[in-house]
Short mmCIF file of N, CA, C and O in Angstrom, two decimals:
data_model
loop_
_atom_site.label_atom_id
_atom_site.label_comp_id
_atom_site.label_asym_id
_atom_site.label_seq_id
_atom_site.Cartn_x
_atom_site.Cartn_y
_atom_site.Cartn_z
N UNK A 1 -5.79 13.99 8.64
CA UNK A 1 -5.90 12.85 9.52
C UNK A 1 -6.48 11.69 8.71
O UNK A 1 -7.41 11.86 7.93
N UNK A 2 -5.99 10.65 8.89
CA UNK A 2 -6.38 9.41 7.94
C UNK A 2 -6.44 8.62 9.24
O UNK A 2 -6.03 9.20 10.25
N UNK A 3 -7.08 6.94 9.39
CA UNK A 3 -8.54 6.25 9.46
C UNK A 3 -6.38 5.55 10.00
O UNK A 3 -5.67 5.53 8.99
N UNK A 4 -5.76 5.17 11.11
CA UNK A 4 -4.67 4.16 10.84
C UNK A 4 -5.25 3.04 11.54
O UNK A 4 -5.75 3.10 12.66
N UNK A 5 -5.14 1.92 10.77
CA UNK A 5 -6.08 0.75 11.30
C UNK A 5 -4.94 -0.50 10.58
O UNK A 5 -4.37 -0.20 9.53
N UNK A 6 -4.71 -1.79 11.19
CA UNK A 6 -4.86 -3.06 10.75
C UNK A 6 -5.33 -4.07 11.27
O UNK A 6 -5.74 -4.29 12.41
N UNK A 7 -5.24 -4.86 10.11
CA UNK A 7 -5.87 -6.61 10.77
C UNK A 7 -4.96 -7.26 10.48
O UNK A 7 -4.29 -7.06 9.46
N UNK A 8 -4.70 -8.35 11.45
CA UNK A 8 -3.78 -9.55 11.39
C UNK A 8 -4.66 -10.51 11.32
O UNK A 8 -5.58 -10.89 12.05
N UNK A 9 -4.03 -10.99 9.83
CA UNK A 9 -4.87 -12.64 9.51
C UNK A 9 -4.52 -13.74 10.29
O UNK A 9 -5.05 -14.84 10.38
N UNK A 10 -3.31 -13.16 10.97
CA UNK A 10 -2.65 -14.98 11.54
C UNK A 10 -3.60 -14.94 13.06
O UNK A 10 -3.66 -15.97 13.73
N UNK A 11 -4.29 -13.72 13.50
CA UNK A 11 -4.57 -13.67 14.64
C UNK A 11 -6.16 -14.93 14.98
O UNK A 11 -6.61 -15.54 14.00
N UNK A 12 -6.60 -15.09 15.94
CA UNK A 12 -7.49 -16.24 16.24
C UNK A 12 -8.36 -15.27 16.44
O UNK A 12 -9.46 -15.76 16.18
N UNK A 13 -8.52 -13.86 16.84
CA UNK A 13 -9.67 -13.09 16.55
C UNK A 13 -9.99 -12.97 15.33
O UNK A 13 -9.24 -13.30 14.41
N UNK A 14 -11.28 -12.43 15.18
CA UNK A 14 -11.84 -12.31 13.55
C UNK A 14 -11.46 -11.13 12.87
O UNK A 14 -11.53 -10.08 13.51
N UNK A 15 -11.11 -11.10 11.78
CA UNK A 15 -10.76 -10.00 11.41
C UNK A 15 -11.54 -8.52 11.22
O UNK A 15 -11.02 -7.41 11.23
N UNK A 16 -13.27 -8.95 11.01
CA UNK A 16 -14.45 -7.94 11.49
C UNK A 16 -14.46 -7.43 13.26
O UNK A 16 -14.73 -6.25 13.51
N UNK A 17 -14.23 -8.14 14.12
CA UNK A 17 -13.97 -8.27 15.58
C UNK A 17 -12.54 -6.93 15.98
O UNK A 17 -12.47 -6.04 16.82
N UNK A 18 -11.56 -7.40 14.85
CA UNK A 18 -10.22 -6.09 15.32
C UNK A 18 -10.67 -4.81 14.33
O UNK A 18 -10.31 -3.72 14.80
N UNK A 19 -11.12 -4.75 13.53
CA UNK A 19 -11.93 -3.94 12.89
C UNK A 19 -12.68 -2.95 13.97
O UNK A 19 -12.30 -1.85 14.37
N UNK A 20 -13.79 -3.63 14.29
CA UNK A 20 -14.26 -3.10 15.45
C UNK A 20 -14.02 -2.58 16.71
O UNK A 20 -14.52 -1.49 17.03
N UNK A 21 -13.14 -3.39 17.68
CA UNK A 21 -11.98 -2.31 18.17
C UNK A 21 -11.24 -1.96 18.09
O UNK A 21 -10.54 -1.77 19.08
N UNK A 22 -10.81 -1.61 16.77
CA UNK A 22 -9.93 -0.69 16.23
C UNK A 22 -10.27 0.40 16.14
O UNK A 22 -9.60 1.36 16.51
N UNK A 23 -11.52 0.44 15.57
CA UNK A 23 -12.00 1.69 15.23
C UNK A 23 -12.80 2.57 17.05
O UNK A 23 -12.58 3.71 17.47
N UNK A 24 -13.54 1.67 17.58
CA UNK A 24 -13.82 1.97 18.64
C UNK A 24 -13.16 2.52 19.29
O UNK A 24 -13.39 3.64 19.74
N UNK A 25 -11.92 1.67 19.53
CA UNK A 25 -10.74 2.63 20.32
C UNK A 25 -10.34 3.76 20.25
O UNK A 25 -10.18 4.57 21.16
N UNK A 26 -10.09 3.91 18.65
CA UNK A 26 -9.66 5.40 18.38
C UNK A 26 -10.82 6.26 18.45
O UNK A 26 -10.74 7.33 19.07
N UNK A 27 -12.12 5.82 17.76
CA UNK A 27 -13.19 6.91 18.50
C UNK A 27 -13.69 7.26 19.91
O UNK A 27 -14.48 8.18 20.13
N UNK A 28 -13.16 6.46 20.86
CA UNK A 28 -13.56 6.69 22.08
C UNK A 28 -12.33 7.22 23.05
O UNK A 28 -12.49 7.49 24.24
N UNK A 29 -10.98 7.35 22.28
CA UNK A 29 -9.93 8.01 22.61
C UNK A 29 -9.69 9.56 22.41
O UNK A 29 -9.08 10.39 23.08
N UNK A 30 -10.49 9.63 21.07
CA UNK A 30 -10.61 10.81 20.19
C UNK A 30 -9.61 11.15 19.05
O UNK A 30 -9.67 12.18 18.38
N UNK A 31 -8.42 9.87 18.87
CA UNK A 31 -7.86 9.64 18.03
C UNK A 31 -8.49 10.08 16.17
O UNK A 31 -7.93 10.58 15.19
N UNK A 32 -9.86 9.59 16.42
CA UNK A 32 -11.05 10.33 14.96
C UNK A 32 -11.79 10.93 16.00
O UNK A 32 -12.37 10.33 16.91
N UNK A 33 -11.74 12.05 15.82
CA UNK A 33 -12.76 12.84 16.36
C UNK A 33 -14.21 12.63 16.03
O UNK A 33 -14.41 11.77 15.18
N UNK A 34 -15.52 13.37 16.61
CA UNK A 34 -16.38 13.16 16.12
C UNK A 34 -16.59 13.90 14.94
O UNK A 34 -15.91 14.90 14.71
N UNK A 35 -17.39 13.54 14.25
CA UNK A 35 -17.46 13.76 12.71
C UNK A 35 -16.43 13.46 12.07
O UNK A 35 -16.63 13.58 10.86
N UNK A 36 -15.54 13.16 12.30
CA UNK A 36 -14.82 12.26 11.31
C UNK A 36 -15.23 11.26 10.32
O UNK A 36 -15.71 10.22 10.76
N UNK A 37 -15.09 11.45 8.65
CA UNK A 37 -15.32 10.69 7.69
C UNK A 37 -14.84 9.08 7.56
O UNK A 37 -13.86 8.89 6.85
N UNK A 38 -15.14 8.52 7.88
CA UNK A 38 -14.59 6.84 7.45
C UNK A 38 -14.78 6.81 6.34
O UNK A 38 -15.64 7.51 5.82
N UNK A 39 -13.81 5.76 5.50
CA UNK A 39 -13.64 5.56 4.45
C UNK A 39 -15.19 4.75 4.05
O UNK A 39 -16.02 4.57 4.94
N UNK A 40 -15.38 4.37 2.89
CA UNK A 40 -16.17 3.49 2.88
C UNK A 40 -15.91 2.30 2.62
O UNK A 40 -14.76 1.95 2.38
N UNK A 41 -16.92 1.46 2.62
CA UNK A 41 -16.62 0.19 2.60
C UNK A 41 -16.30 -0.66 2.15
O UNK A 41 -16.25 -1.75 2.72
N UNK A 42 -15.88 -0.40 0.65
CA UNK A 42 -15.63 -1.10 -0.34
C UNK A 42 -13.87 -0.21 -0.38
O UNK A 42 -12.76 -0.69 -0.65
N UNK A 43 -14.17 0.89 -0.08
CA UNK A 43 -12.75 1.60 0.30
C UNK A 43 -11.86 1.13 1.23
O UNK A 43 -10.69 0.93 0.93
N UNK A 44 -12.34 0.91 2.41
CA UNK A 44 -11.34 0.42 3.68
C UNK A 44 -10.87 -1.12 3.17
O UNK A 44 -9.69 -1.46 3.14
N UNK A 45 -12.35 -2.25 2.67
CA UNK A 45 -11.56 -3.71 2.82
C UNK A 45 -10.93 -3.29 1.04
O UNK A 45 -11.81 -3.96 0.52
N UNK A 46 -10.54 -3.01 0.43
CA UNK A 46 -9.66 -2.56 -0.88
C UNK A 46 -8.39 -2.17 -0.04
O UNK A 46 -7.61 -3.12 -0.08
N UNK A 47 -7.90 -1.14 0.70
CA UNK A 47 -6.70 -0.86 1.97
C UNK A 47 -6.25 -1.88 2.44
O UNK A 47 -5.06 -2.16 2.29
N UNK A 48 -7.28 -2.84 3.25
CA UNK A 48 -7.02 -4.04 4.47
C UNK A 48 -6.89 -4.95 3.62
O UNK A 48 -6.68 -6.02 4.20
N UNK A 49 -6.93 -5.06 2.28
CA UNK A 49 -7.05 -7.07 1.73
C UNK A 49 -8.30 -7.88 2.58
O UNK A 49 -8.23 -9.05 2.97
N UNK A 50 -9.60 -6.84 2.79
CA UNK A 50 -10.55 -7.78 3.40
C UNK A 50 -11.27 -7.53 2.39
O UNK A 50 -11.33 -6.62 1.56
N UNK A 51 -12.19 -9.19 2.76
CA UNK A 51 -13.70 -9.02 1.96
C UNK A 51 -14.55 -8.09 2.25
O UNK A 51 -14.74 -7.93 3.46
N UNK A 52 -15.34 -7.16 1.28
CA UNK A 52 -16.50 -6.11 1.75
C UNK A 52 -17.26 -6.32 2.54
O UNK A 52 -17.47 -5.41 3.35
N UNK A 53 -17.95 -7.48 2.65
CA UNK A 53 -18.41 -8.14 4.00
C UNK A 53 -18.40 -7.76 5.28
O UNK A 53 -19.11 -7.21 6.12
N UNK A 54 -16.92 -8.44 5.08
CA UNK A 54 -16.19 -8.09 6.54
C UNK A 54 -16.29 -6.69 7.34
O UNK A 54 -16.49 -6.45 8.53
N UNK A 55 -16.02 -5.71 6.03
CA UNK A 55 -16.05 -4.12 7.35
C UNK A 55 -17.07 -3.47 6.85
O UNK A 55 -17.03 -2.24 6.87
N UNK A 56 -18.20 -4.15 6.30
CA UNK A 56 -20.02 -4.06 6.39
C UNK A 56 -20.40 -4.43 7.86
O UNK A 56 -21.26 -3.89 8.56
N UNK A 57 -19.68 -5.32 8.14
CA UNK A 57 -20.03 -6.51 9.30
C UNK A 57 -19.63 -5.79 10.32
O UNK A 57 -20.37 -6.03 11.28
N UNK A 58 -18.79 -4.99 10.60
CA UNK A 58 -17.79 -4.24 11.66
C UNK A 58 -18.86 -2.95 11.62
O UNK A 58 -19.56 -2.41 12.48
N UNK A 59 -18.66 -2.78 10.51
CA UNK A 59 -19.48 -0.82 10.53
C UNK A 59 -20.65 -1.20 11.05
O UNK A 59 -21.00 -0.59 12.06
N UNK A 60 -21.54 -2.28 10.52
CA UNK A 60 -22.93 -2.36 11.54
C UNK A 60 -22.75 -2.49 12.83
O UNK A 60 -23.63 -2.04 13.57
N UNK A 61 -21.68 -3.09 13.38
CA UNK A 61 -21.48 -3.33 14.77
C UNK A 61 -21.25 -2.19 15.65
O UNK A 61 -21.70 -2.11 16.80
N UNK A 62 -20.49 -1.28 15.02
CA UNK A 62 -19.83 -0.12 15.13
C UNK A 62 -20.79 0.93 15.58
O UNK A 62 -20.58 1.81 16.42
N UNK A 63 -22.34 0.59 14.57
CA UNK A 63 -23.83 1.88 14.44
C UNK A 63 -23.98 1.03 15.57
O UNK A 63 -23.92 1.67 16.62
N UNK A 64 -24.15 -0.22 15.70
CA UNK A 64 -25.36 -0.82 16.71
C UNK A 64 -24.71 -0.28 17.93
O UNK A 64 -25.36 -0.55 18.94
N UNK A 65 -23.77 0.31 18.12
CA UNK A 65 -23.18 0.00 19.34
C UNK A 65 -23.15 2.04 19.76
O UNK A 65 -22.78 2.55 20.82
N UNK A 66 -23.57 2.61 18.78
CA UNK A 66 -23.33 4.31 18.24
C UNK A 66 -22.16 4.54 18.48
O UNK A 66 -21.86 5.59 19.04
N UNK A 67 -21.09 3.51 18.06
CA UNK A 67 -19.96 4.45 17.61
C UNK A 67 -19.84 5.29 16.16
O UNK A 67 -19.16 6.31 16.12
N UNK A 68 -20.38 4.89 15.27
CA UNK A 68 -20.77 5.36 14.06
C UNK A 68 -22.05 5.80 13.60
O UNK A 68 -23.05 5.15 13.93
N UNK A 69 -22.13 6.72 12.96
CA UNK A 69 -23.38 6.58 12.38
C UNK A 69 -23.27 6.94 10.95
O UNK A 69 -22.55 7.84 10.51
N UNK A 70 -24.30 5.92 10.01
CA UNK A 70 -24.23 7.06 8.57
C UNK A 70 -25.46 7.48 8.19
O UNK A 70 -26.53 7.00 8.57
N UNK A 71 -25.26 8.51 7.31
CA UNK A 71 -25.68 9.64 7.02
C UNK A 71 -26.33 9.27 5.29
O UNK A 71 -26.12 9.76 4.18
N UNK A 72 -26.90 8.51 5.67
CA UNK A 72 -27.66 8.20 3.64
C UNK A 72 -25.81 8.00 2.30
O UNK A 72 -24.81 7.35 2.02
N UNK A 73 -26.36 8.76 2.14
CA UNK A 73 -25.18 8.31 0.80
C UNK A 73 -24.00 9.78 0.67
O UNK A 73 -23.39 10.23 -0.30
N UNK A 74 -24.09 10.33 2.54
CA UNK A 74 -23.36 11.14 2.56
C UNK A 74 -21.46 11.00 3.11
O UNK A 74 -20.39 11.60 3.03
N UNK A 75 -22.25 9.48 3.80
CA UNK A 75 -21.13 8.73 4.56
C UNK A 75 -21.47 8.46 5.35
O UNK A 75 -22.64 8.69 5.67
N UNK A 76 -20.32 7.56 6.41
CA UNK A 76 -20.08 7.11 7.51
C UNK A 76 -19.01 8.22 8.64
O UNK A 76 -17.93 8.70 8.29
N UNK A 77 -19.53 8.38 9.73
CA UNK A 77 -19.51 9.34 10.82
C UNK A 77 -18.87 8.49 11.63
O UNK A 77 -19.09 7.28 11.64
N UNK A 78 -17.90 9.16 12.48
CA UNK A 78 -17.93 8.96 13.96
C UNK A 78 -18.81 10.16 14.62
O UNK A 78 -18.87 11.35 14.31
N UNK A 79 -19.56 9.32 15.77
CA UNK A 79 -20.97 9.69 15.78
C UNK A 79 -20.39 10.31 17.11
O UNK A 79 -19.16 10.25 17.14
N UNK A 80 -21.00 10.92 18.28
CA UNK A 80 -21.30 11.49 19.41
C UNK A 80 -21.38 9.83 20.31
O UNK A 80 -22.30 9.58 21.09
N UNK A 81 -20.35 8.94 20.03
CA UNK A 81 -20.53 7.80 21.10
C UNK A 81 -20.93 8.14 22.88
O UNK A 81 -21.55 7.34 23.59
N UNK A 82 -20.50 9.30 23.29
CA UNK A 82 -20.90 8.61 24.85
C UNK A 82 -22.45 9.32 25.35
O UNK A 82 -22.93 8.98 26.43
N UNK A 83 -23.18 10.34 24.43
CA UNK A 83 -24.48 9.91 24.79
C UNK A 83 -25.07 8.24 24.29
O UNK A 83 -25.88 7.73 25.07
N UNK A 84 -24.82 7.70 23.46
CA UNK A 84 -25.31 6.82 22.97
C UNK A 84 -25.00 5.22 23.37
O UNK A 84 -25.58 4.16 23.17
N UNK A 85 -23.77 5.62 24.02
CA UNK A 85 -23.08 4.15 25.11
C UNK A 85 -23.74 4.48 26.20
O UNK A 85 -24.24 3.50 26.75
N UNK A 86 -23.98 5.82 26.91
CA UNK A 86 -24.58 5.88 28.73
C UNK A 86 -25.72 5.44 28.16
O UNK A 86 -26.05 4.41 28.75
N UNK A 87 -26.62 5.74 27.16
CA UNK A 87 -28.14 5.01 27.27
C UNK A 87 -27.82 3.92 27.24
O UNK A 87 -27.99 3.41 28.35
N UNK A 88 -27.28 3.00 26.28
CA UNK A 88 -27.34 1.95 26.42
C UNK A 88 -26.66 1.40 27.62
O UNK A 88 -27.13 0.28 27.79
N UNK A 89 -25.69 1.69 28.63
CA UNK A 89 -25.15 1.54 29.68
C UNK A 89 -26.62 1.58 30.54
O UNK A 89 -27.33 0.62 30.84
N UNK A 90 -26.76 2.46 30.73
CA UNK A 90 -28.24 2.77 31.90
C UNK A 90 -29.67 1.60 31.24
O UNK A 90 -30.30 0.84 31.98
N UNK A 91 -29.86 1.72 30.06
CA UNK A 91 -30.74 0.29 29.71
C UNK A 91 -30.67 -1.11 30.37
O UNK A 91 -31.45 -1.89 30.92
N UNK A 92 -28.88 -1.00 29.90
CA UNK A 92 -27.99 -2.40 30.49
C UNK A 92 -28.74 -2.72 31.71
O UNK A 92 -29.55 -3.65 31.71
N UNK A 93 -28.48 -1.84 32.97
CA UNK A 93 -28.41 -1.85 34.17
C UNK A 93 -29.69 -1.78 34.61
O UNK A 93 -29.95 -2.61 35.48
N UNK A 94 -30.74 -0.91 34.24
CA UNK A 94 -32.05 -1.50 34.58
C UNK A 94 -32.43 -2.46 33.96
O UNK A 94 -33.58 -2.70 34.35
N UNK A 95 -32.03 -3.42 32.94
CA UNK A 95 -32.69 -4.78 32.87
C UNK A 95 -32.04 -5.87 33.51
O UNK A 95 -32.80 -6.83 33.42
N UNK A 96 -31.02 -6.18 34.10
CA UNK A 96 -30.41 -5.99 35.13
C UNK A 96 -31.08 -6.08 36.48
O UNK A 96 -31.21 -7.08 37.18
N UNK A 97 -31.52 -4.77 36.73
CA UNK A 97 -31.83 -4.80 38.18
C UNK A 97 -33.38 -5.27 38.11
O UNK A 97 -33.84 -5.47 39.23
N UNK A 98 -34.10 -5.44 37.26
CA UNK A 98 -35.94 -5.48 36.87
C UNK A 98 -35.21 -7.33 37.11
O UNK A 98 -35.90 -8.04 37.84
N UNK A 99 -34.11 -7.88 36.58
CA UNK A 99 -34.41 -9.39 36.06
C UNK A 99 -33.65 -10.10 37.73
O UNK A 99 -33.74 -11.31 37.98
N UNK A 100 -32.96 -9.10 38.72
CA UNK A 100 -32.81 -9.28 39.61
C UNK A 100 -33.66 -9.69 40.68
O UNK A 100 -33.49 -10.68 41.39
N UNK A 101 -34.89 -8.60 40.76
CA UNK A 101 -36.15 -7.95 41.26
C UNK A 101 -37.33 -9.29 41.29
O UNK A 101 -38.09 -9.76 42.13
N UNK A 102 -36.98 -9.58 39.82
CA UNK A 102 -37.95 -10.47 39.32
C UNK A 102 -37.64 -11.84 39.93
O UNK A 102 -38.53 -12.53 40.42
N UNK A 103 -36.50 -12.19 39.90
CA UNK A 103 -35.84 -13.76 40.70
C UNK A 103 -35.60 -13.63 42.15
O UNK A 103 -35.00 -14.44 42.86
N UNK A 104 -36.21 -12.39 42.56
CA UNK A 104 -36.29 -12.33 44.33
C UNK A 104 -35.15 -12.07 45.23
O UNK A 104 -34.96 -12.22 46.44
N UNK A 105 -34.21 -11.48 43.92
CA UNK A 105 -33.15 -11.00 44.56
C UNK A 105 -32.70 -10.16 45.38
O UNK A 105 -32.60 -9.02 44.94
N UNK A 106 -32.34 -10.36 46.66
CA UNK A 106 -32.19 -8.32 47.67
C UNK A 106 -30.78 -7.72 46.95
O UNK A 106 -29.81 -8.21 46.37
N UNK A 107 -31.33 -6.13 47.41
CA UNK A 107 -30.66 -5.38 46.74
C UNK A 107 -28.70 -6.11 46.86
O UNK A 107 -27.99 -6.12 45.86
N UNK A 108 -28.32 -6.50 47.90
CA UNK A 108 -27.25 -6.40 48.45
C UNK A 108 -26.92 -7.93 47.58
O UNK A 108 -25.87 -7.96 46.94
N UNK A 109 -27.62 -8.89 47.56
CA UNK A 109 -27.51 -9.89 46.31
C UNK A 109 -26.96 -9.65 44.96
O UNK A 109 -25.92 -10.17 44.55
N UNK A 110 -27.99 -8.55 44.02
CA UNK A 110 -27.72 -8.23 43.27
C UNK A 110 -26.42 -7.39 43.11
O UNK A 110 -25.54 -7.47 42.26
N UNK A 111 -26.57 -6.60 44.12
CA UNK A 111 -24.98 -5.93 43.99
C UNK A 111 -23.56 -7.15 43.95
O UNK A 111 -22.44 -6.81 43.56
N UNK A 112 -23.74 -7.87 44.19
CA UNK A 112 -23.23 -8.96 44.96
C UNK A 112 -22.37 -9.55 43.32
O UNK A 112 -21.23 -9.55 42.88
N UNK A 113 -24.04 -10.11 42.75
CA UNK A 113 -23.81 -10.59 41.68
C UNK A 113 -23.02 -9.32 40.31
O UNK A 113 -22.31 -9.51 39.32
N UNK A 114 -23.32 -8.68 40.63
CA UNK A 114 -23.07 -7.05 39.47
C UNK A 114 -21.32 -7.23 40.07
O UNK A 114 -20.45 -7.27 39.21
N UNK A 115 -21.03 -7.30 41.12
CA UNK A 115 -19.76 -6.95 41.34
C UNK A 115 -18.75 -8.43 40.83
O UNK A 115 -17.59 -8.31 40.46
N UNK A 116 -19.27 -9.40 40.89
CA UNK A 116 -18.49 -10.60 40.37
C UNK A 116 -18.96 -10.88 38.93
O UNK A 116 -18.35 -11.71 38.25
N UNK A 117 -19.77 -10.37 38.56
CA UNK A 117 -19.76 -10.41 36.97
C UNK A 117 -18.98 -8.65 36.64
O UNK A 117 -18.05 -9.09 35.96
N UNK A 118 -18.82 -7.73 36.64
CA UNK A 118 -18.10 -7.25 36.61
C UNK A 118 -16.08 -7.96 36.64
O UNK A 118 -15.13 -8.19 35.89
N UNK A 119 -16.32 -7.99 37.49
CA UNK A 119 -14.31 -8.40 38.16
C UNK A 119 -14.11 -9.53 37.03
O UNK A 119 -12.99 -9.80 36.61
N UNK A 120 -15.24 -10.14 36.57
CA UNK A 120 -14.77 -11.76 35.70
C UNK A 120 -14.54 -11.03 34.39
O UNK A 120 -13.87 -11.84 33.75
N UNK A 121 -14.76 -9.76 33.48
CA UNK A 121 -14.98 -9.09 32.80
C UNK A 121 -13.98 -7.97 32.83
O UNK A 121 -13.77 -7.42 31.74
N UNK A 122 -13.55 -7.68 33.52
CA UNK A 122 -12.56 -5.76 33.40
C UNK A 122 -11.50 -7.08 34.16
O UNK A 122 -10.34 -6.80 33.84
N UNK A 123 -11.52 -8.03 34.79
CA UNK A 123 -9.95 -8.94 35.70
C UNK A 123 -9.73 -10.06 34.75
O UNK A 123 -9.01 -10.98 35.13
N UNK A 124 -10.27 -10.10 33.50
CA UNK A 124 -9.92 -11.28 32.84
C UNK A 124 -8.52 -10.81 31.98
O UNK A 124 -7.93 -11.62 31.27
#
């Protein structure tokens, strides 16, 4: 199984940005399973015609987000993403409901607001 990924330069997204859900996608599809090896980084933008930068810039986005993780100078992982998206999902949502709470919002408000920031987001 090999890493199938591109970037389009002509595109108005960034090329670190399709990087990132590129790779996301396929790890959260299971397309790379977990533990799956990523290339490294000087390896992948050498493949893509990108600057090293660039999928430095993606792979950090990638950990911050635990779709990846690496492992010292053993590599880069696809990591165990959906414990590490529900925490941060459930974080999301209680700061959220604390910054709701805090501006005197009733529950049925906040839901209110959660449901039209939602729809502007998953209906765009």
């Amino acid at each position: 199984m090999t890493l199938k990924i591109s970037v389009d330069t002509d595109s108005s997204t960034a090329p670190y940005e399709q990087l990132r859900a590129g790779i996301a996608e396929q790890a959260r599809s299971g397309v790379l399973p977990v533990g799956y090896k990523l290339p490294t980084v000087r390896g992948l933008a050498e493949q893509l015609g990108l600057a090293a930068n660039t999928v430095a810039k993606a792979y950090k986005a990638l950990e911050a987000d635990g779709v990846i993780e690496t492992r010292g100078r053993h590599g880069t992982f696809v990591a165990a993403a959906g414990d590490a998206a529900a925490r941060r999902l459930a974080a999301a949502a209680a700061a959220f409901a604390r910054e709701a709470h805090r501006l005197g919002a009733s529950r049925d408000e906040a839901r209110a607001a959660s449901e039209d920031a939602l729809r502007a987001v998953y209906e765009a």
